[in-house]
mmCIF file of C-alpha atoms and ligand atoms in Angstrom:
data_model
loop_
_atom_site.group_PDB
_atom_site.id
_atom_site.type_symbol
_atom_site.label_atom_id
_atom_site.label_comp_id
_atom_site.label_asym_id
_atom_site.label_seq_id
_atom_site.Cartn_x
_atom_site.Cartn_y
_atom_site.Cartn_z
ATOM 1 C CA UNK O 1463 -32.345 22.513 122.310
ATOM 2 C CA UNK O 1464 -31.664 20.773 125.575
ATOM 3 C CA UNK O 1465 -29.897 23.130 128.113
ATOM 4 C CA UNK O 1466 -27.876 21.566 130.844
ATOM 5 C CA UNK O 1467 -28.292 22.879 134.071
ATOM 6 C CA UNK O 1468 -26.391 22.252 137.364
ATOM 7 C CA UNK O 1469 -25.719 18.714 138.399
ATOM 8 C CA UNK O 1470 -25.499 17.968 134.838
ATOM 9 C CA UNK O 1471 -29.280 18.019 134.816
ATOM 10 C CA UNK O 1472 -31.539 19.225 131.544
ATOM 11 C CA UNK O 1473 -33.305 22.478 132.747
ATOM 12 C CA UNK O 1474 -36.893 21.631 132.302
ATOM 13 C CA UNK O 1475 -39.596 24.262 132.764
ATOM 14 C CA UNK O 1476 -42.504 23.136 134.973
ATOM 15 C CA UNK O 1477 -45.187 25.480 133.562
ATOM 16 C CA UNK O 1478 -48.615 25.013 132.400
ATOM 17 C CA UNK O 1479 -49.007 25.688 128.885
ATOM 18 C CA UNK O 1480 -52.444 27.555 128.715
ATOM 19 C CA UNK O 1481 -54.767 29.162 130.760
ATOM 20 C CA UNK O 1482 -57.672 26.889 129.753
ATOM 21 C CA UNK O 1483 -55.457 24.129 130.947
ATOM 22 C CA UNK O 1484 -54.415 25.554 133.988
ATOM 23 C CA UNK O 1485 -57.899 26.077 134.961
ATOM 24 C CA UNK O 1486 -59.241 22.711 134.572
ATOM 25 C CA UNK O 1487 -55.919 21.490 136.564
ATOM 26 C CA UNK O 1488 -56.713 23.403 139.683
ATOM 27 C CA UNK O 1489 -60.414 22.685 139.955
ATOM 28 C CA UNK O 1490 -61.204 21.624 143.355
ATOM 29 C CA UNK O 1491 -58.032 21.729 144.679
ATOM 30 C CA UNK O 1492 -57.767 22.793 148.209
ATOM 31 C CA UNK O 1493 -56.269 26.222 148.472
ATOM 32 C CA UNK O 1494 -53.551 27.471 150.706
ATOM 33 C CA UNK O 1495 -52.231 31.298 150.415
ATOM 34 C CA UNK O 1496 -48.279 31.801 150.288
ATOM 35 C CA UNK O 1497 -46.082 34.420 151.282
ATOM 36 C CA UNK O 1498 -43.787 36.742 148.721
ATOM 37 C CA UNK O 1499 -40.449 34.331 149.451
ATOM 38 C CA UNK O 1500 -42.800 31.106 148.483
ATOM 39 C CA UNK O 1501 -44.194 32.503 145.692
ATOM 40 C CA UNK O 1502 -40.516 33.891 144.277
ATOM 41 C CA UNK O 1503 -38.854 30.322 144.999
ATOM 42 C CA UNK O 1504 -42.155 28.590 143.028
ATOM 43 C CA UNK O 1505 -41.409 30.689 139.827
ATOM 44 C CA UNK O 1506 -37.590 30.032 140.335
ATOM 45 C CA UNK O 1507 -38.562 26.031 140.556
ATOM 46 C CA UNK O 1508 -40.929 26.357 137.609
ATOM 47 C CA UNK O 1509 -38.549 27.701 135.082
ATOM 48 C CA UNK O 1510 -35.101 25.912 136.257
ATOM 49 C CA UNK O 1511 -33.237 28.857 138.174
ATOM 50 C CA UNK O 1512 -33.264 26.064 140.865
ATOM 51 C CA UNK O 1513 -32.058 22.735 138.845
ATOM 52 C CA UNK O 1514 -31.672 20.007 139.600
ATOM 53 C CA UNK O 1515 -34.673 20.620 142.161
ATOM 54 C CA UNK O 1516 -38.510 20.599 140.495
ATOM 55 C CA UNK O 1517 -40.074 21.338 143.830
ATOM 56 C CA UNK O 1518 -39.533 21.798 147.642
ATOM 57 C CA UNK O 1519 -37.180 19.451 149.484
ATOM 58 C CA UNK O 1520 -37.962 16.747 151.222
ATOM 59 C CA UNK O 1521 -36.579 15.774 154.638
ATOM 60 C CA UNK O 1522 -34.027 13.773 153.318
ATOM 61 C CA UNK O 1523 -32.929 16.461 151.099
ATOM 62 C CA UNK O 1524 -32.819 19.074 153.885
ATOM 63 C CA UNK O 1525 -30.740 16.825 156.487
ATOM 64 C CA UNK O 1526 -28.465 16.014 153.542
ATOM 65 C CA UNK O 1527 -28.046 19.780 152.419
ATOM 66 C CA UNK O 1528 -27.508 20.593 156.294
ATOM 67 C CA UNK O 1529 -25.172 18.015 157.370
ATOM 68 C CA UNK O 1530 -23.221 17.388 153.624
ATOM 69 C CA UNK O 1531 -23.834 20.552 151.823
ATOM 70 C CA UNK O 1532 -25.120 18.142 148.806
ATOM 71 C CA UNK O 1533 -28.490 16.688 147.823
ATOM 72 C CA UNK O 1534 -28.888 13.235 148.368
ATOM 73 C CA UNK O 1535 -27.985 12.171 145.064
ATOM 74 C CA UNK O 1536 -24.318 13.776 146.066
ATOM 75 C CA UNK O 1537 -25.357 16.756 143.914
ATOM 76 C CA UNK O 1538 -23.573 19.889 145.580
ATOM 77 C CA UNK O 1539 -26.523 22.217 146.934
ATOM 78 C CA UNK O 1540 -25.712 24.357 150.262
ATOM 79 C CA UNK O 1541 -29.349 25.916 151.293
ATOM 80 C CA UNK O 1542 -32.455 24.232 151.964
ATOM 81 C CA UNK O 1543 -35.764 25.207 149.722
ATOM 82 C CA UNK O 1544 -38.500 24.509 151.766
ATOM 83 C CA UNK O 1545 -42.035 24.846 151.939
ATOM 84 C CA UNK O 1546 -43.504 25.872 155.625
ATOM 85 C CA UNK O 1547 -46.903 25.860 157.063
ATOM 86 C CA UNK O 1548 -48.752 25.751 159.693
ATOM 87 C CA UNK O 1549 -49.352 21.972 161.117
ATOM 88 C CA UNK O 1550 -53.132 23.840 162.263
ATOM 89 C CA UNK O 1551 -53.824 24.884 158.765
ATOM 90 C CA UNK O 1552 -53.065 20.842 157.539
ATOM 91 C CA UNK O 1553 -55.420 19.553 159.744
ATOM 92 C CA UNK O 1554 -58.327 22.158 159.089
ATOM 93 C CA UNK O 1555 -57.371 21.902 155.516
ATOM 94 C CA UNK O 1556 -57.378 17.929 155.731
ATOM 95 C CA UNK O 1557 -54.296 17.820 153.509
ATOM 96 C CA UNK O 1558 -52.539 14.384 153.184
ATOM 97 C CA UNK O 1559 -49.528 13.154 151.360
ATOM 98 C CA UNK O 1560 -50.298 12.035 148.161
ATOM 99 C CA UNK O 1561 -52.453 15.099 147.504
ATOM 100 C CA UNK O 1562 -52.420 17.851 145.309
ATOM 101 C CA UNK O 1563 -53.000 21.863 146.426
ATOM 102 C CA UNK O 1564 -53.098 25.049 144.968
ATOM 103 C CA UNK O 1565 -50.860 27.672 145.763
ATOM 104 C CA UNK O 1566 -52.645 31.387 145.950
ATOM 105 C CA UNK O 1567 -50.583 34.291 145.939
ATOM 106 C CA UNK O 1568 -51.936 37.792 146.733
ATOM 107 C CA UNK O 1569 -55.525 35.889 146.067
ATOM 108 C CA UNK O 1570 -54.487 34.839 142.918
ATOM 109 C CA UNK O 1571 -53.798 31.253 141.725
ATOM 110 C CA UNK O 1572 -50.047 30.497 141.100
ATOM 111 C CA UNK O 1573 -48.460 26.836 141.366
ATOM 112 C CA UNK O 1574 -49.777 23.352 142.471
ATOM 113 C CA UNK O 1575 -47.816 21.398 144.948
ATOM 114 C CA UNK O 1576 -47.698 17.452 144.663
ATOM 115 C CA UNK O 1577 -47.856 16.772 148.737
ATOM 116 C CA UNK O 1578 -45.210 13.883 148.495
ATOM 117 C CA UNK O 1579 -44.109 14.549 152.399
ATOM 118 C CA UNK O 1580 -45.365 16.511 155.683
ATOM 119 C CA UNK O 1581 -42.283 16.519 157.933
ATOM 120 C CA UNK O 1582 -40.814 18.809 160.566
ATOM 121 C CA UNK O 1583 -37.292 19.949 161.081
ATOM 122 C CA UNK O 1584 -35.113 21.487 163.705
ATOM 123 C CA UNK O 1585 -34.585 25.088 162.496
ATOM 124 C CA UNK O 1586 -31.614 26.092 164.811
ATOM 125 C CA UNK O 1587 -29.885 22.809 163.589
ATOM 126 C CA UNK O 1588 -30.621 24.566 160.064
ATOM 127 C CA UNK O 1589 -29.558 27.913 161.172
ATOM 128 C CA UNK O 1590 -26.282 26.530 162.556
ATOM 129 C CA UNK O 1591 -25.993 24.359 159.468
ATOM 130 C CA UNK O 1592 -26.516 27.130 157.019
ATOM 131 C CA UNK O 1593 -25.665 30.539 158.434
ATOM 132 C CA UNK O 1594 -23.016 29.016 160.987
ATOM 133 C CA UNK O 1595 -25.115 30.698 163.983
ATOM 134 C CA UNK O 1596 -28.311 30.945 165.745
ATOM 135 C CA UNK O 1597 -27.756 34.730 166.791
ATOM 136 C CA UNK O 1598 -31.396 36.789 166.316
ATOM 137 C CA UNK O 1599 -28.791 39.620 165.339
ATOM 138 C CA UNK O 1600 -28.320 37.806 162.067
ATOM 139 C CA UNK O 1601 -30.584 38.620 159.389
ATOM 140 C CA UNK O 1602 -30.999 34.878 158.162
ATOM 141 C CA UNK O 1603 -31.644 33.690 161.572
ATOM 142 C CA UNK O 1604 -34.375 36.021 162.074
ATOM 143 C CA UNK O 1605 -35.846 34.974 158.456
ATOM 144 C CA UNK O 1606 -35.393 30.987 159.700
ATOM 145 C CA UNK O 1607 -37.236 31.557 163.041
ATOM 146 C CA UNK O 1608 -40.079 33.279 161.339
ATOM 147 C CA UNK O 1609 -40.627 29.857 159.114
ATOM 148 C CA UNK O 1610 -43.691 27.831 160.255
ATOM 149 C CA UNK O 1611 -43.788 24.581 162.278
ATOM 150 C CA UNK O 1612 -44.005 21.870 159.253
ATOM 151 C CA UNK O 1613 -42.628 21.620 155.839
ATOM 152 C CA UNK O 1614 -43.992 20.121 152.612
ATOM 153 C CA UNK O 1615 -42.174 18.290 150.266
ATOM 154 C CA UNK O 1616 -42.721 18.052 146.413
ATOM 155 C CA UNK O 1617 -42.892 18.920 142.902
ATOM 156 C CA UNK O 1618 -44.062 22.469 141.989
ATOM 157 C CA UNK O 1619 -46.246 22.971 138.483
ATOM 158 C CA UNK O 1620 -46.421 26.925 137.728
ATOM 159 C CA UNK O 1621 -50.323 27.246 136.610
ATOM 160 C CA UNK O 1622 -50.095 31.584 136.129
ATOM 161 C CA UNK O 1623 -47.297 33.606 134.463
ATOM 162 C CA UNK O 1624 -46.097 36.288 136.257
ATOM 163 C CA UNK O 1625 -46.235 39.751 134.466
ATOM 164 C CA UNK O 1626 -43.263 41.800 135.670
ATOM 165 C CA UNK O 1627 -44.270 45.112 135.490
ATOM 166 C CA UNK O 1628 -41.633 48.002 134.274
ATOM 167 C CA UNK O 1629 -38.928 48.572 134.583
ATOM 168 C CA UNK O 1630 -38.310 45.455 135.578
ATOM 169 C CA UNK O 1631 -40.353 43.606 132.450
ATOM 170 C CA UNK O 1632 -36.964 44.295 130.329
ATOM 171 C CA UNK O 1633 -34.906 42.600 132.740
ATOM 172 C CA UNK O 1634 -36.591 39.613 133.470
ATOM 173 C CA UNK O 1635 -34.911 36.648 131.589
ATOM 174 C CA UNK O 1636 -36.025 32.775 132.770
ATOM 175 C CA UNK O 1637 -32.563 30.512 132.166
ATOM 176 C CA UNK O 1638 -33.464 29.303 129.001
ATOM 177 C CA UNK O 1639 -34.329 32.367 127.287
ATOM 178 C CA UNK O 1640 -30.756 33.689 128.334
ATOM 179 C CA UNK O 1641 -29.044 31.360 127.149
ATOM 180 C CA UNK O 1642 -30.906 31.620 123.692
ATOM 181 C CA UNK O 1643 -29.604 35.531 124.389
ATOM 182 C CA UNK O 1644 -25.924 34.221 124.944
ATOM 183 C CA UNK O 1645 -26.228 32.495 121.626
ATOM 184 C CA UNK O 1646 -27.685 35.468 119.786
ATOM 185 C CA UNK O 1647 -24.404 37.524 121.250
ATOM 186 C CA UNK O 1648 -21.847 34.755 120.643
ATOM 187 C CA UNK O 1649 -21.024 34.482 123.989
ATOM 188 C CA UNK O 1650 -18.739 31.741 124.888
ATOM 189 C CA UNK O 1651 -17.819 32.553 128.278
ATOM 190 C CA UNK O 1652 -20.462 34.629 130.457
ATOM 191 C CA UNK O 1653 -19.396 35.975 134.218
ATOM 192 C CA UNK O 1654 -21.686 36.562 136.436
ATOM 193 C CA UNK O 1655 -21.740 40.020 139.033
ATOM 194 C CA UNK O 1656 -24.407 39.151 141.980
ATOM 195 C CA UNK O 1657 -25.758 42.513 143.195
ATOM 196 C CA UNK O 1658 -27.688 44.576 145.204
ATOM 197 C CA UNK O 1659 -26.440 47.579 144.889
ATOM 198 C CA UNK O 1660 -26.220 50.841 142.882
ATOM 199 C CA UNK O 1661 -22.659 50.274 141.142
ATOM 200 C CA UNK O 1662 -19.982 52.783 142.282
ATOM 201 C CA UNK O 1663 -16.597 52.954 140.579
ATOM 202 C CA UNK O 1664 -15.306 49.983 142.924
ATOM 203 C CA UNK O 1665 -18.483 47.523 141.481
ATOM 204 C CA UNK O 1666 -17.344 48.599 137.985
ATOM 205 C CA UNK O 1667 -13.490 47.902 138.165
ATOM 206 C CA UNK O 1668 -14.837 44.496 140.161
ATOM 207 C CA UNK O 1669 -16.863 43.565 136.772
ATOM 208 C CA UNK O 1670 -14.090 44.617 134.505
ATOM 209 C CA UNK O 1671 -11.168 42.704 136.373
ATOM 210 C CA UNK O 1672 -13.382 39.648 136.182
ATOM 211 C CA UNK O 1673 -14.232 39.942 132.546
ATOM 212 C CA UNK O 1674 -10.416 39.937 131.911
ATOM 213 C CA UNK O 1675 -10.267 37.169 134.272
ATOM 214 C CA UNK O 1676 -12.962 35.137 132.461
ATOM 215 C CA UNK O 1677 -11.815 35.951 128.889
ATOM 216 C CA UNK O 1678 -8.343 34.593 129.668
ATOM 217 C CA UNK O 1679 -6.546 33.352 126.792
ATOM 218 C CA UNK O 1680 -9.377 33.725 124.156
ATOM 219 C CA UNK O 1681 -8.612 36.240 121.105
ATOM 220 C CA UNK O 1682 -9.895 39.469 121.454
ATOM 221 C CA UNK O 1683 -10.091 40.647 117.673
ATOM 222 C CA UNK O 1684 -13.940 39.373 117.989
ATOM 223 C CA UNK O 1685 -14.854 39.139 122.240
ATOM 224 C CA UNK O 1686 -16.775 36.297 122.884
ATOM 225 C CA UNK O 1687 -17.117 36.913 126.944
ATOM 226 C CA UNK O 1688 -19.765 38.421 128.360
ATOM 227 C CA UNK O 1689 -20.746 40.199 131.753
ATOM 228 C CA UNK O 1690 -24.223 39.079 133.065
ATOM 229 C CA UNK O 1691 -25.174 41.656 135.827
ATOM 230 C CA UNK O 1692 -27.585 39.473 137.821
ATOM 231 C CA UNK O 1693 -29.157 41.620 140.547
ATOM 232 C CA UNK O 1694 -31.006 40.084 143.444
ATOM 233 C CA UNK O 1695 -34.925 40.950 143.469
ATOM 234 C CA UNK O 1696 -36.281 39.965 146.773
ATOM 235 C CA UNK O 1697 -37.517 41.750 150.506
ATOM 236 C CA UNK O 1698 -36.355 44.904 151.137
ATOM 237 C CA UNK O 1699 -35.241 46.454 154.415
ATOM 238 C CA UNK O 1700 -35.443 50.116 155.033
ATOM 239 C CA UNK O 1701 -32.610 52.090 153.952
ATOM 240 C CA UNK O 1702 -31.364 49.538 151.222
ATOM 241 C CA UNK O 1703 -31.237 51.035 147.510
ATOM 242 C CA UNK O 1704 -34.720 50.819 145.783
ATOM 243 C CA UNK O 1705 -35.326 47.845 143.461
ATOM 244 C CA UNK O 1706 -35.657 50.172 140.385
ATOM 245 C CA UNK O 1707 -32.474 52.345 140.787
ATOM 246 C CA UNK O 1708 -30.282 48.973 141.172
ATOM 247 C CA UNK O 1709 -31.612 47.524 138.041
ATOM 248 C CA UNK O 1710 -31.532 51.244 136.349
ATOM 249 C CA UNK O 1711 -28.329 52.226 137.183
ATOM 250 C CA UNK O 1712 -26.492 49.241 136.324
ATOM 251 C CA UNK O 1713 -28.543 49.766 132.923
ATOM 252 C CA UNK O 1714 -27.173 53.235 133.074
ATOM 253 C CA UNK O 1715 -23.538 52.110 133.236
ATOM 254 C CA UNK O 1716 -24.378 50.211 129.413
ATOM 255 C CA UNK O 1717 -26.099 53.117 127.927
ATOM 256 C CA UNK O 1718 -23.189 55.447 128.878
ATOM 257 C CA UNK O 1719 -20.900 52.970 127.347
ATOM 258 C CA UNK O 1720 -18.679 52.135 130.564
ATOM 259 C CA UNK O 1721 -19.225 49.125 129.263
ATOM 260 C CA UNK O 1722 -19.488 48.129 125.559
ATOM 261 C CA UNK O 1723 -22.702 47.082 123.891
ATOM 262 C CA UNK O 1724 -21.353 43.607 123.076
ATOM 263 C CA UNK O 1725 -20.066 42.399 126.112
ATOM 264 C CA UNK O 1726 -22.441 43.512 129.036
ATOM 265 C CA UNK O 1727 -26.323 42.808 130.093
ATOM 266 C CA UNK O 1728 -28.424 43.754 132.915
ATOM 267 C CA UNK O 1729 -31.172 40.984 134.084
ATOM 268 C CA UNK O 1730 -32.908 40.175 137.065
ATOM 269 C CA UNK O 1731 -33.349 36.973 139.628
ATOM 270 C CA UNK O 1732 -36.054 36.882 142.358
ATOM 271 C CA UNK O 1733 -34.334 35.442 145.757
ATOM 272 C CA UNK O 1734 -34.604 36.379 149.304
ATOM 273 C CA UNK O 1735 -30.935 36.826 150.518
ATOM 274 C CA UNK O 1736 -29.955 34.415 153.388
ATOM 275 C CA UNK O 1737 -26.968 36.667 153.922
ATOM 276 C CA UNK O 1738 -25.150 33.068 154.583
ATOM 277 C CA UNK O 1739 -21.737 34.376 153.418
ATOM 278 C CA UNK O 1740 -19.903 31.361 151.950
ATOM 279 C CA UNK O 1741 -22.954 29.157 151.928
ATOM 280 C CA UNK O 1742 -24.831 31.618 150.080
ATOM 281 C CA UNK O 1743 -21.310 32.233 147.557
ATOM 282 C CA UNK O 1744 -21.884 28.342 146.580
ATOM 283 C CA UNK O 1745 -25.720 29.255 146.365
ATOM 284 C CA UNK O 1746 -25.009 31.995 143.938
ATOM 285 C CA UNK O 1747 -22.895 30.059 141.838
ATOM 286 C CA UNK O 1748 -25.239 26.972 141.550
ATOM 287 C CA UNK O 1749 -27.887 29.755 140.572
ATOM 288 C CA UNK O 1750 -25.480 31.199 137.805
ATOM 289 C CA UNK O 1751 -24.912 27.675 136.609
ATOM 290 C CA UNK O 1752 -28.164 27.690 135.746
ATOM 291 C CA UNK O 1753 -28.322 30.766 134.163
ATOM 292 C CA UNK O 1754 -25.608 29.019 131.841
ATOM 293 C CA UNK O 1755 -22.825 31.408 133.240
ATOM 294 C CA UNK O 1756 -19.518 30.154 133.212
ATOM 295 C CA UNK O 1757 -17.668 32.142 135.870
ATOM 296 C CA UNK O 1758 -18.941 34.111 139.027
ATOM 297 C CA UNK O 1759 -17.189 36.486 140.322
ATOM 298 C CA UNK O 1760 -16.992 36.949 144.387
ATOM 299 C CA UNK O 1761 -15.203 39.959 145.538
ATOM 300 C CA UNK O 1762 -14.951 40.964 149.680
ATOM 301 C CA UNK O 1763 -17.577 39.930 151.747
ATOM 302 C CA UNK O 1764 -19.689 38.354 149.285
ATOM 303 C CA UNK O 1765 -23.395 37.970 150.895
ATOM 304 C CA UNK O 1766 -22.072 38.680 154.171
ATOM 305 C CA UNK O 1767 -23.498 40.631 157.219
ATOM 306 C CA UNK O 1768 -22.063 42.663 160.045
ATOM 307 C CA UNK O 1769 -18.932 40.139 161.273
ATOM 308 C CA UNK O 1770 -20.471 37.183 160.723
ATOM 309 C CA UNK O 1771 -17.989 35.838 158.706
ATOM 310 C CA UNK O 1772 -14.249 36.556 157.661
ATOM 311 C CA UNK O 1773 -14.556 39.037 154.325
ATOM 312 C CA UNK O 1774 -12.721 36.197 152.262
ATOM 313 C CA UNK O 1775 -14.737 33.160 153.980
ATOM 314 C CA UNK O 1776 -16.665 32.882 150.409
ATOM 315 C CA UNK O 1777 -13.967 32.925 148.688
ATOM 316 C CA UNK O 1778 -11.985 29.964 150.583
ATOM 317 C CA UNK O 1779 -15.029 27.994 150.736
ATOM 318 C CA UNK O 1780 -14.712 27.089 147.123
ATOM 319 C CA UNK O 1781 -11.335 25.431 147.730
ATOM 320 C CA UNK O 1782 -13.807 22.307 149.884
ATOM 321 C CA UNK O 1783 -16.049 21.943 147.005
ATOM 322 C CA UNK O 1784 -15.391 18.281 145.610
ATOM 323 C CA UNK O 1785 -13.793 18.734 142.133
ATOM 324 C CA UNK O 1786 -16.239 18.641 139.391
ATOM 325 C CA UNK O 1787 -19.275 19.311 141.436
ATOM 326 C CA UNK O 1788 -19.489 22.939 139.876
ATOM 327 C CA UNK O 1789 -18.614 23.704 136.101
ATOM 328 C CA UNK O 1790 -19.178 27.424 137.116
ATOM 329 C CA UNK O 1791 -15.707 28.947 137.704
ATOM 330 C CA UNK O 1792 -14.951 31.009 140.434
ATOM 331 C CA UNK O 1793 -13.323 34.373 139.973
ATOM 332 C CA UNK O 1794 -12.201 35.580 143.273
ATOM 333 C CA UNK O 1795 -11.236 39.251 143.476
ATOM 334 C CA UNK O 1796 -9.946 41.291 146.364
ATOM 335 C CA UNK O 1797 -10.542 45.107 146.686
ATOM 336 C CA UNK O 1798 -10.259 48.239 144.057
ATOM 337 C CA UNK O 1799 -9.431 51.236 145.729
ATOM 338 C CA UNK O 1800 -8.845 54.922 144.749
ATOM 339 C CA UNK O 1801 -4.897 55.754 145.197
ATOM 340 C CA UNK O 1802 -3.956 59.262 144.659
ATOM 341 C CA UNK O 1803 -0.406 58.232 144.388
ATOM 342 C CA UNK O 1804 -1.282 56.166 141.317
ATOM 343 C CA UNK O 1805 -3.533 58.907 140.511
ATOM 344 C CA UNK O 1806 -6.371 56.000 139.792
ATOM 345 C CA UNK O 1807 -8.906 53.488 140.771
ATOM 346 C CA UNK O 1808 -6.273 50.733 141.316
ATOM 347 C CA UNK O 1809 -6.335 47.153 142.857
ATOM 348 C CA UNK O 1810 -5.185 45.990 146.436
ATOM 349 C CA UNK O 1811 -3.379 43.289 144.587
ATOM 350 C CA UNK O 1812 -1.541 45.420 142.748
ATOM 351 C CA UNK O 1813 -0.795 49.144 144.385
ATOM 352 C CA UNK O 1814 1.849 49.008 147.179
ATOM 353 C CA UNK O 1815 0.307 52.486 148.600
ATOM 354 C CA UNK O 1816 -1.406 50.874 151.308
ATOM 355 C CA UNK O 1817 -1.157 54.103 153.688
ATOM 356 C CA UNK O 1818 -2.098 56.535 151.314
ATOM 357 C CA UNK O 1819 -4.998 54.485 149.708
ATOM 358 C CA UNK O 1820 -8.801 55.120 149.643
ATOM 359 C CA UNK O 1821 -10.863 52.456 150.132
ATOM 360 C CA UNK O 1822 -14.526 52.778 148.361
ATOM 361 C CA UNK O 1823 -16.900 53.521 151.153
ATOM 362 C CA UNK O 1824 -20.414 52.406 150.842
ATOM 363 C CA UNK O 1825 -21.293 54.720 153.694
ATOM 364 C CA UNK O 1826 -19.766 57.734 152.525
ATOM 365 C CA UNK O 1827 -21.417 57.201 148.770
ATOM 366 C CA UNK O 1828 -24.421 57.039 150.317
ATOM 367 C CA UNK O 1829 -24.613 59.749 152.129
ATOM 368 C CA UNK O 1830 -23.327 61.979 149.545
ATOM 369 C CA UNK O 1831 -26.111 60.115 146.919
ATOM 370 C CA UNK O 1832 -28.502 61.033 150.126
ATOM 371 C CA UNK O 1833 -27.589 64.803 150.593
ATOM 372 C CA UNK O 1834 -27.640 64.919 146.645
ATOM 373 C CA UNK O 1835 -23.956 66.042 146.598
ATOM 374 C CA UNK O 1836 -22.170 64.429 143.337
ATOM 375 C CA UNK O 1837 -18.780 62.686 143.694
ATOM 376 C CA UNK O 1838 -16.098 62.936 141.556
ATOM 377 C CA UNK O 1839 -16.634 61.130 138.482
ATOM 378 C CA UNK O 1840 -13.959 58.809 139.312
ATOM 379 C CA UNK O 1841 -15.846 57.125 142.326
ATOM 380 C CA UNK O 1842 -18.952 57.787 140.952
ATOM 381 C CA UNK O 1843 -20.090 58.039 137.086
ATOM 382 C CA UNK O 1844 -22.074 61.088 137.037
ATOM 383 C CA UNK O 1845 -24.823 59.357 134.602
ATOM 384 C CA UNK O 1846 -25.447 57.023 137.422
ATOM 385 C CA UNK O 1847 -25.414 59.635 140.045
ATOM 386 C CA UNK O 1848 -28.162 61.219 137.732
ATOM 387 C CA UNK O 1849 -30.252 58.053 137.298
ATOM 388 C CA UNK O 1850 -30.233 57.520 141.089
ATOM 389 C CA UNK O 1851 -31.647 61.098 141.594
ATOM 390 C CA UNK O 1852 -34.300 60.190 138.602
ATOM 391 C CA UNK O 1853 -35.107 56.781 140.295
ATOM 392 C CA UNK O 1854 -35.774 58.552 143.551
ATOM 393 C CA UNK O 1855 -38.209 61.043 142.270
ATOM 394 C CA UNK O 1856 -39.794 58.787 139.725
ATOM 395 C CA UNK O 1857 -40.317 55.292 141.837
ATOM 396 C CA UNK O 1858 -38.640 55.949 145.637
ATOM 397 C CA UNK O 1859 -41.398 58.844 146.695
ATOM 398 C CA UNK O 1860 -38.223 61.219 146.933
ATOM 399 C CA UNK O 1861 -35.915 58.527 148.029
ATOM 400 C CA UNK O 1862 -33.374 56.557 146.595
ATOM 401 C CA UNK O 1863 -33.668 54.351 149.895
ATOM 402 C CA UNK O 1864 -36.631 52.114 151.022
ATOM 403 C CA UNK O 1865 -38.653 53.974 153.391
ATOM 404 C CA UNK O 1866 -41.744 52.791 154.739
ATOM 405 C CA UNK O 1867 -43.679 54.788 152.377
ATOM 406 C CA UNK O 1868 -42.141 53.320 149.517
ATOM 407 C CA UNK O 1869 -42.485 49.563 150.922
ATOM 408 C CA UNK O 1870 -46.292 50.276 151.381
ATOM 409 C CA UNK O 1871 -46.957 52.043 148.533
ATOM 410 C CA UNK O 1872 -44.735 50.767 145.629
ATOM 411 C CA UNK O 1873 -45.706 48.741 142.403
ATOM 412 C CA UNK O 1874 -45.503 44.982 143.068
ATOM 413 C CA UNK O 1875 -42.046 43.479 140.964
ATOM 414 C CA UNK O 1876 -44.683 41.288 139.081
ATOM 415 C CA UNK O 1877 -48.188 40.367 139.106
ATOM 416 C CA UNK O 1878 -50.610 37.739 138.640
ATOM 417 C CA UNK O 1879 -53.614 37.713 136.438
ATOM 418 C CA UNK O 1880 -56.875 36.144 137.223
ATOM 419 C CA UNK O 1881 -57.425 32.687 135.744
HETATM 420 ZN ZN1 LIG J 2403 -1.175 53.269 144.275
#
């Protein structure tokens, strides 16, 4: 069965079929150790999460993405996917265009990279184009500033299949497996929810509102619209919710039946957030198009950071996307809040009690979680609260938020075996 991804291209897996074939393939190759980001992006490239890309971008594509928000063939694309390396290492190892090199992650073989082009690119130009700023206070700028001085463009082939550790293993689906899953469930429309958070009622209602919007005119006797919660797993900052709490608390909303079993599922994707606001919203839409989603919800300040973007920039950028360049439809959502006059969680596009409203404050909820004070169930579901506390004890060394101890001692999300 063929599955079509972004740009109308087929989802292709670039994964070696067996360890014995992998061993043959990597024999004698020059080895280059890679960072977590590159390892995550290799896995994405190999399984088709980044369709139509089959490898790291060449210079023409990087330029085109920065200047025109598209690949050289005109396919919409908003964030450069680059392989960075020190020129010193290239010289020392004698890496040349035309070579194939072996990428090694935590001392284990991961993927081969066909060296098609070795080039450099102005990082500040990239920051301005993608993030709209070169200000060091922006975490995406700090990340790009850390890139090494030279880039390699070329195709990736995965030679070692990552094994996900619990609790992540049950949430890991490749784009092809996800599509098979939708077929089994009879879903015709799938609306994606991007998250790096433990869900409070504001998030729950964001998903519920988006479900109604995506379901539209479809009949409701037999539901055919599903919500795909897609948790982003990547580098953590001190104070972020721990990854285990994010996935297990979303699953808890399902298990405690705040969402019906037949309209909701939780999954993960590996991605290092750039916090690029509008440009990242476009990227998230592309990623979820490859996951087979038909709709993508965008709330307030999607993928933003600090006050670098207007809270609704990520909504507006979809008006600038040329028609036909995305098959996924954005579902643009304002704020859900608690209103004591309405006596319920309601929507800023509906409730007129703007003086009395009580917006969901992530900061307030975090401090309640920190102090183990159970918030009212209109704000935070008790089952989810219990799960946060359970995760703190089980995975977080006593805290549901990332600490130095967690970062140093946590079990990796995935591991590679010895080839
Ligand atoms: Zn009201």
